[in-house]
PDB file of C-alpha atoms in Angstrom:
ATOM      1  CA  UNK A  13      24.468  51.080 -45.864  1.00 72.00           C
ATOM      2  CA  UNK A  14      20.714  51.115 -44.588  1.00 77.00           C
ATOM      3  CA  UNK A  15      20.680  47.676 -45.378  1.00 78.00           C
ATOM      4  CA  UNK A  16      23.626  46.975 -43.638  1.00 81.00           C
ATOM      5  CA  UNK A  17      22.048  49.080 -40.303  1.00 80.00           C
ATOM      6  CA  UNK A  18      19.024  46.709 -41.049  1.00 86.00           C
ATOM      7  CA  UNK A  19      20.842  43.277 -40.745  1.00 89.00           C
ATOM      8  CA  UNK A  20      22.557  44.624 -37.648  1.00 90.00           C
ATOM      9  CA  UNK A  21      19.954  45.783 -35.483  1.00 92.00           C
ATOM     10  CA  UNK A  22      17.788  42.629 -36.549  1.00 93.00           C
ATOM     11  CA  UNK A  23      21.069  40.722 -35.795  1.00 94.00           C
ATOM     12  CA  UNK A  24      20.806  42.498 -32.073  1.00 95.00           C
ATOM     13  CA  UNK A  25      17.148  41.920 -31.929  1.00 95.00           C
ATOM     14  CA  UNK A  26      18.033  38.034 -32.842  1.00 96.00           C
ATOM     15  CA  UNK A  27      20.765  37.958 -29.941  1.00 97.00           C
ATOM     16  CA  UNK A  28      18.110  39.361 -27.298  1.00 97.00           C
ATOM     17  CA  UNK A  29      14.792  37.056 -28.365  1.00 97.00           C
ATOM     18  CA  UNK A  30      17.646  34.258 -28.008  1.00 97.00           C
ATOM     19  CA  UNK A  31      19.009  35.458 -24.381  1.00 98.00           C
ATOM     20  CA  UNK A  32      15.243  36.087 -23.242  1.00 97.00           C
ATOM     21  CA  UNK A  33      14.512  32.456 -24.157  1.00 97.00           C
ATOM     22  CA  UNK A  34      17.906  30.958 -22.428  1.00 98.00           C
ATOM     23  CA  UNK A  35      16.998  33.493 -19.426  1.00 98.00           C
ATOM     24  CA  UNK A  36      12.771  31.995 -19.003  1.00 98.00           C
ATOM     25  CA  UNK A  37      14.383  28.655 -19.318  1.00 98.00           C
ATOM     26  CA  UNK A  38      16.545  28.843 -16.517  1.00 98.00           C
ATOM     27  CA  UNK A  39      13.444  30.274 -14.291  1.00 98.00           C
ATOM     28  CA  UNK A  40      10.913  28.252 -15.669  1.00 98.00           C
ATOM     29  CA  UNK A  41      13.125  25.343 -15.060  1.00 98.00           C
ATOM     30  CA  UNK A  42      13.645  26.753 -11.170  1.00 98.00           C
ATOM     31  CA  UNK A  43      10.298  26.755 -10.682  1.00 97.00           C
ATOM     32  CA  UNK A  44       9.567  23.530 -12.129  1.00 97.00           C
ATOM     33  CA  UNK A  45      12.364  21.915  -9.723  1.00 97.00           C
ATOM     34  CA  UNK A  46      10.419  23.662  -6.729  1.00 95.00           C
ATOM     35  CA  UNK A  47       7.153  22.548  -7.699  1.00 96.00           C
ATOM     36  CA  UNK A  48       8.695  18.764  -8.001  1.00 96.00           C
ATOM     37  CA  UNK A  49       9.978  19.560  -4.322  1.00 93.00           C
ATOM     38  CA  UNK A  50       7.063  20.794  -3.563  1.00 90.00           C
ATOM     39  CA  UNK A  51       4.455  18.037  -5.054  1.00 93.00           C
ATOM     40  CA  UNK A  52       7.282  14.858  -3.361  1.00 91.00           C
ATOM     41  CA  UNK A  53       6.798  17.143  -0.007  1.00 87.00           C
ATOM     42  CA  UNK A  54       2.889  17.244  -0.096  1.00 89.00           C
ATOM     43  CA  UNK A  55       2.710  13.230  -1.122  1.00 92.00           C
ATOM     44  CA  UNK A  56       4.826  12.383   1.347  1.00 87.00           C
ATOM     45  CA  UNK A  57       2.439  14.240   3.910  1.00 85.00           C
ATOM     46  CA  UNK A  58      -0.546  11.967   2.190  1.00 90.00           C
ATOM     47  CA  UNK A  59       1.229   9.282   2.759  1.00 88.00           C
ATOM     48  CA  UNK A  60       2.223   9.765   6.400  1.00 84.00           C
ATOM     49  CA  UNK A  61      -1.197  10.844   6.662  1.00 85.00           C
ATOM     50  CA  UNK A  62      -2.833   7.591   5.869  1.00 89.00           C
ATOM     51  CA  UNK A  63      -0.660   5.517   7.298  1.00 84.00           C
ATOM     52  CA  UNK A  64      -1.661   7.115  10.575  1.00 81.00           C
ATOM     53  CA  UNK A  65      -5.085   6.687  10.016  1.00 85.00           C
ATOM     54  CA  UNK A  66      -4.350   2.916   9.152  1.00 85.00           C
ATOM     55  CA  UNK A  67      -2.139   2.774  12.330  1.00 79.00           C
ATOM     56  CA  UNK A  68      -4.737   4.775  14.896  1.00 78.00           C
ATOM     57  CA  UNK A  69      -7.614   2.206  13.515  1.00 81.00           C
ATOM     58  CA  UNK A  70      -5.569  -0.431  13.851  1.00 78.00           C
ATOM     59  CA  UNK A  71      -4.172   0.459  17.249  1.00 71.00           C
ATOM     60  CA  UNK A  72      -8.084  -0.133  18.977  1.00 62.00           C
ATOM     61  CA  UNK A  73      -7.819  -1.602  22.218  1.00 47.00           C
ATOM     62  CA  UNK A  74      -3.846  -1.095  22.343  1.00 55.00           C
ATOM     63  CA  UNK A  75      -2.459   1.024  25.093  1.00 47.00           C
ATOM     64  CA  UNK A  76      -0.890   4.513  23.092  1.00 51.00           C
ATOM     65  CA  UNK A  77       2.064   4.049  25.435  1.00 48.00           C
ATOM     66  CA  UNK A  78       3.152   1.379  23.561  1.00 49.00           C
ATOM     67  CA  UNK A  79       3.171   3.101  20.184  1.00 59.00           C
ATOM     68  CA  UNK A  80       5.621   5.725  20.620  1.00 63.00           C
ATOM     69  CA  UNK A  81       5.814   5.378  16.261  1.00 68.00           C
ATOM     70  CA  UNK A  82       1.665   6.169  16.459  1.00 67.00           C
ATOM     71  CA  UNK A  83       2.137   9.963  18.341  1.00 67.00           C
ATOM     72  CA  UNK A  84       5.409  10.933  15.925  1.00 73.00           C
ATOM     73  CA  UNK A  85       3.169   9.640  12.921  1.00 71.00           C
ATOM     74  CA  UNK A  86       0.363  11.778  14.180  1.00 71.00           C
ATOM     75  CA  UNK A  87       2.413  14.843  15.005  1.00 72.00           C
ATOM     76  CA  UNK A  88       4.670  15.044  12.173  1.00 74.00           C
ATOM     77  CA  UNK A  89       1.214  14.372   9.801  1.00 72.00           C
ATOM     78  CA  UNK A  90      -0.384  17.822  11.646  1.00 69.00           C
ATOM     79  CA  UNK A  91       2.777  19.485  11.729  1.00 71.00           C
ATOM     80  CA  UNK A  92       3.201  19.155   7.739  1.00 71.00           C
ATOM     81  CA  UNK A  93      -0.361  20.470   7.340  1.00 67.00           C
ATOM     82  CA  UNK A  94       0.299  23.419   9.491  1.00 63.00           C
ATOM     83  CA  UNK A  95       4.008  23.916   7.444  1.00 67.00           C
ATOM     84  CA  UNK A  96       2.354  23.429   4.341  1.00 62.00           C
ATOM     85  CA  UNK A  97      -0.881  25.385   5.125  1.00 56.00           C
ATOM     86  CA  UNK A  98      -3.205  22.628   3.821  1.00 53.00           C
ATOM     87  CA  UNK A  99      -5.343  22.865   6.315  1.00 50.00           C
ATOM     88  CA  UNK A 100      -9.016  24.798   5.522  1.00 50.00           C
ATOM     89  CA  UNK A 101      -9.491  27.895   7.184  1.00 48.00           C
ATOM     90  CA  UNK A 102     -11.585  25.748   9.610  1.00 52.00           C
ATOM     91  CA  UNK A 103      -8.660  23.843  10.902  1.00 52.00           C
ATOM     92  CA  UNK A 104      -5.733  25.630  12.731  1.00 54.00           C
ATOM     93  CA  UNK A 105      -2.690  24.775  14.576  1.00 54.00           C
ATOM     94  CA  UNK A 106      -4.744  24.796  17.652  1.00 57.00           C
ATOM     95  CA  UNK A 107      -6.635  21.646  16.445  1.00 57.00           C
ATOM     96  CA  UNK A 108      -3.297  19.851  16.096  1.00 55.00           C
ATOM     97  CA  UNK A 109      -2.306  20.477  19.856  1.00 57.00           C
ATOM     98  CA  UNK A 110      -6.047  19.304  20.836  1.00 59.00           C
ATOM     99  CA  UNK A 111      -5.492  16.161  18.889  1.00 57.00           C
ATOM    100  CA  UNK A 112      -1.837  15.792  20.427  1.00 56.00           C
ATOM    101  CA  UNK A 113      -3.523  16.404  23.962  1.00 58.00           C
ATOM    102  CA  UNK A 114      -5.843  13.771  23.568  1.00 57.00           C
ATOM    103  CA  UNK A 115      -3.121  11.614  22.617  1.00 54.00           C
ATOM    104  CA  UNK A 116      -1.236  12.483  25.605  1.00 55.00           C
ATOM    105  CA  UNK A 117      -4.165  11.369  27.562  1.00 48.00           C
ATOM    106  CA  UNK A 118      -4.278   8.143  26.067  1.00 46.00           C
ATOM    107  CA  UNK A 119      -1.258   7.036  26.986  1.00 50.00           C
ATOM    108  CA  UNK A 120      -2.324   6.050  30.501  1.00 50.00           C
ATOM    109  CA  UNK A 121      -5.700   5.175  29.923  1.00 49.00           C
ATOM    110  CA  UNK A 122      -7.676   1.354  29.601  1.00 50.00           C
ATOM    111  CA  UNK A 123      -8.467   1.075  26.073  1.00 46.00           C
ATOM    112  CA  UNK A 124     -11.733   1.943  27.042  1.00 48.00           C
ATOM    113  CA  UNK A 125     -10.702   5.856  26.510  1.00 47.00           C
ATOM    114  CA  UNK A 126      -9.348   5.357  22.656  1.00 46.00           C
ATOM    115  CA  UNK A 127     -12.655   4.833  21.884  1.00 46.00           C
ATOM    116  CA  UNK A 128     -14.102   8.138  22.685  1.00 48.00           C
ATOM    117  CA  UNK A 129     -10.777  10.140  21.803  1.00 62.00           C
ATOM    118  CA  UNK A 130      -9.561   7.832  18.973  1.00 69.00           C
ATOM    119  CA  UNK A 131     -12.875   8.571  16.495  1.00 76.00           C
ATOM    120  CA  UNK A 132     -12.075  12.272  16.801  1.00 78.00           C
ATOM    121  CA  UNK A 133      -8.424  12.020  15.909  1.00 78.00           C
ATOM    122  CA  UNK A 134      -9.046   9.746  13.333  1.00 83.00           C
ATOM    123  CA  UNK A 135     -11.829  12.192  12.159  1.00 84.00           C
ATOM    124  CA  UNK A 136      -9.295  15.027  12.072  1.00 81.00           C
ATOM    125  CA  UNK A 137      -6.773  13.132  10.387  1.00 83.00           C
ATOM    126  CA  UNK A 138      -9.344  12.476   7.757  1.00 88.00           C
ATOM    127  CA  UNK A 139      -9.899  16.078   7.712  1.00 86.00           C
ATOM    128  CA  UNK A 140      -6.183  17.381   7.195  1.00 84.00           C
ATOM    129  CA  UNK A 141      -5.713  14.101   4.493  1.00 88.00           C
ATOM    130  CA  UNK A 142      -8.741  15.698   2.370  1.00 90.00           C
ATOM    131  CA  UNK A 143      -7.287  19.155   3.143  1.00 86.00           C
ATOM    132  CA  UNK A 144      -3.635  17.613   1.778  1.00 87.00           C
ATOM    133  CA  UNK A 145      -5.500  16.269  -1.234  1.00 93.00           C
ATOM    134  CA  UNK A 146      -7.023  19.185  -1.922  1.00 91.00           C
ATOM    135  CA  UNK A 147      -3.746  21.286  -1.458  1.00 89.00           C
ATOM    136  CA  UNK A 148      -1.827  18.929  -3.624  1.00 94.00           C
ATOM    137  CA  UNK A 149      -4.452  19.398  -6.905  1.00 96.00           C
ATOM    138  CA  UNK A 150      -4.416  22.866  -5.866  1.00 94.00           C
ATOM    139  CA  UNK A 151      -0.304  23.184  -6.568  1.00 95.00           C
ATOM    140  CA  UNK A 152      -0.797  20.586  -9.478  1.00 97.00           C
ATOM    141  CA  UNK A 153      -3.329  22.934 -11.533  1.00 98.00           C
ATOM    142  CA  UNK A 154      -0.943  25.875 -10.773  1.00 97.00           C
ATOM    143  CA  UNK A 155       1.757  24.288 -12.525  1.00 97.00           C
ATOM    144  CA  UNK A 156      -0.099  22.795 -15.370  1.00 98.00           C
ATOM    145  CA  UNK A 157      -1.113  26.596 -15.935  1.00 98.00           C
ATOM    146  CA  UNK A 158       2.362  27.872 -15.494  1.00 97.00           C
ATOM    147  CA  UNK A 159       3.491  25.474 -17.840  1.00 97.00           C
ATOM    148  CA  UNK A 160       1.019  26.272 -20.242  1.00 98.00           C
ATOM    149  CA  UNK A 161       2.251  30.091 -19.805  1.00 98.00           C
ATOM    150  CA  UNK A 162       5.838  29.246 -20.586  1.00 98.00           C
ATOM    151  CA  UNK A 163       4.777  27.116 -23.511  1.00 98.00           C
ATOM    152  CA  UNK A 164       3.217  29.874 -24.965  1.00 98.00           C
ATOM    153  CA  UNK A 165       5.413  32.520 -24.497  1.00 97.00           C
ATOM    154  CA  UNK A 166       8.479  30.569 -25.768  1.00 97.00           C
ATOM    155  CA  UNK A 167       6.908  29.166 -28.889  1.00 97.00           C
ATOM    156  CA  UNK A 168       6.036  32.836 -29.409  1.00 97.00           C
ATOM    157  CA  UNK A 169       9.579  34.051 -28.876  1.00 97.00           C
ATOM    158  CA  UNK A 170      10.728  31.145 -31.302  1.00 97.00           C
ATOM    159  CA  UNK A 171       8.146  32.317 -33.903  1.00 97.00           C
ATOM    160  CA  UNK A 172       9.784  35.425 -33.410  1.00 96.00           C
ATOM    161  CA  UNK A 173      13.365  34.636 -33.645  1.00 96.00           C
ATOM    162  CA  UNK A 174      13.118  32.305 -36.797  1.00 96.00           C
ATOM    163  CA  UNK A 175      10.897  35.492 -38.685  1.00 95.00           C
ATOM    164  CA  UNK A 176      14.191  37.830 -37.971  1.00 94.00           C
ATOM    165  CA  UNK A 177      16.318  34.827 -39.317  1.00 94.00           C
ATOM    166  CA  UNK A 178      14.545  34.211 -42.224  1.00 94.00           C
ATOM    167  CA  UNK A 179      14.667  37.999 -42.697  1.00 89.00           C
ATOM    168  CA  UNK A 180      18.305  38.341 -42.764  1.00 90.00           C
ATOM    169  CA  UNK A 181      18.810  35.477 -44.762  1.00 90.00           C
ATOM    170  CA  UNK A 182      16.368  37.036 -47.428  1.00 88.00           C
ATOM    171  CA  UNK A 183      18.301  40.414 -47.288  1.00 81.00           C
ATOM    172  CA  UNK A 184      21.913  38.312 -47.519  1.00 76.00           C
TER     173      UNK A 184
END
């Protein structure tokens, strides 16, 4: 009869190890998907970033008013880093409507005027790209971690599970 007690409770504590296992699965899975949304989001940003880098060095001489494509590249690029809070500590939301300003300004000035604001709203976007870069290894070493975690914790559960079932086999 103890014996029988035995089997059952290890049978229970069998049941549970595998539940926990399906259960951090389904989470760690979750949170894998969001960090995949998450990592797409952020190179996407890089990408938009240096594209309007290529397009504002490119764009010398050019009157802005023509490149309605330049100012939504620009904006959307700060508008990510503020969303995504890439930006350093030094660089704030206020920067990105300084940097919009001056490209507002452009737009009815000789070419003449991109030189003196262009260099600083290249410089920024070189700023927020580096700040994006750094963002994105930052999320990337999270996740490595994380999964490292899970790894860990499930192998252990396995270990764990397979001792109870060799146990009641032994005792059957």
């Amino acid at each position: 009869n103890a014996l029988n007690v035995d089997i059952e409770e290890t049978r229970t504590e069998i049941a549970k190890i595998t539940k926990t296992i399906a259960e951090e699965k389904a989470a760690r899975n979750k949170e894998r998907n969001e960090y995949m949304i998450a990592l797409a989001d952020i190179n996407e940003a890089i990408r938009g970033d240096e594209e309007a880098i290529e397009l504002m060095q490119a764009s010398k001489g050019v009157f802005l008013q023509k490149s309605d494509s330049l100012r939504e590249k620009v904006e959307a690029t700060l508008q990510r880093a503020v969303a995504h809070s890439a930006m350093k500590p030094g660089r704030s939301p206020k920067e990105s409507q300084k940097v919009m300003a001056m490209l507002e300004f452009l737009e009815g000035e000789d070419p003449k005027g991109y030189g003196f604001h262009g260099g600083e709203i290249i410089e920024t976007l070189q700023g927020v790209l580096k700040d994006f870069k750094g963002h994105k290894n930052k999320i990337q070493e999270e996740e490595s971690s994380k999964k490292h975690e899970f790894d860990m914790a499930q192998a252990a559960r396995s270990n764990q599970k397979q001792a109870f079932e060799d146990n009641v086999a032994k005792i059957e």
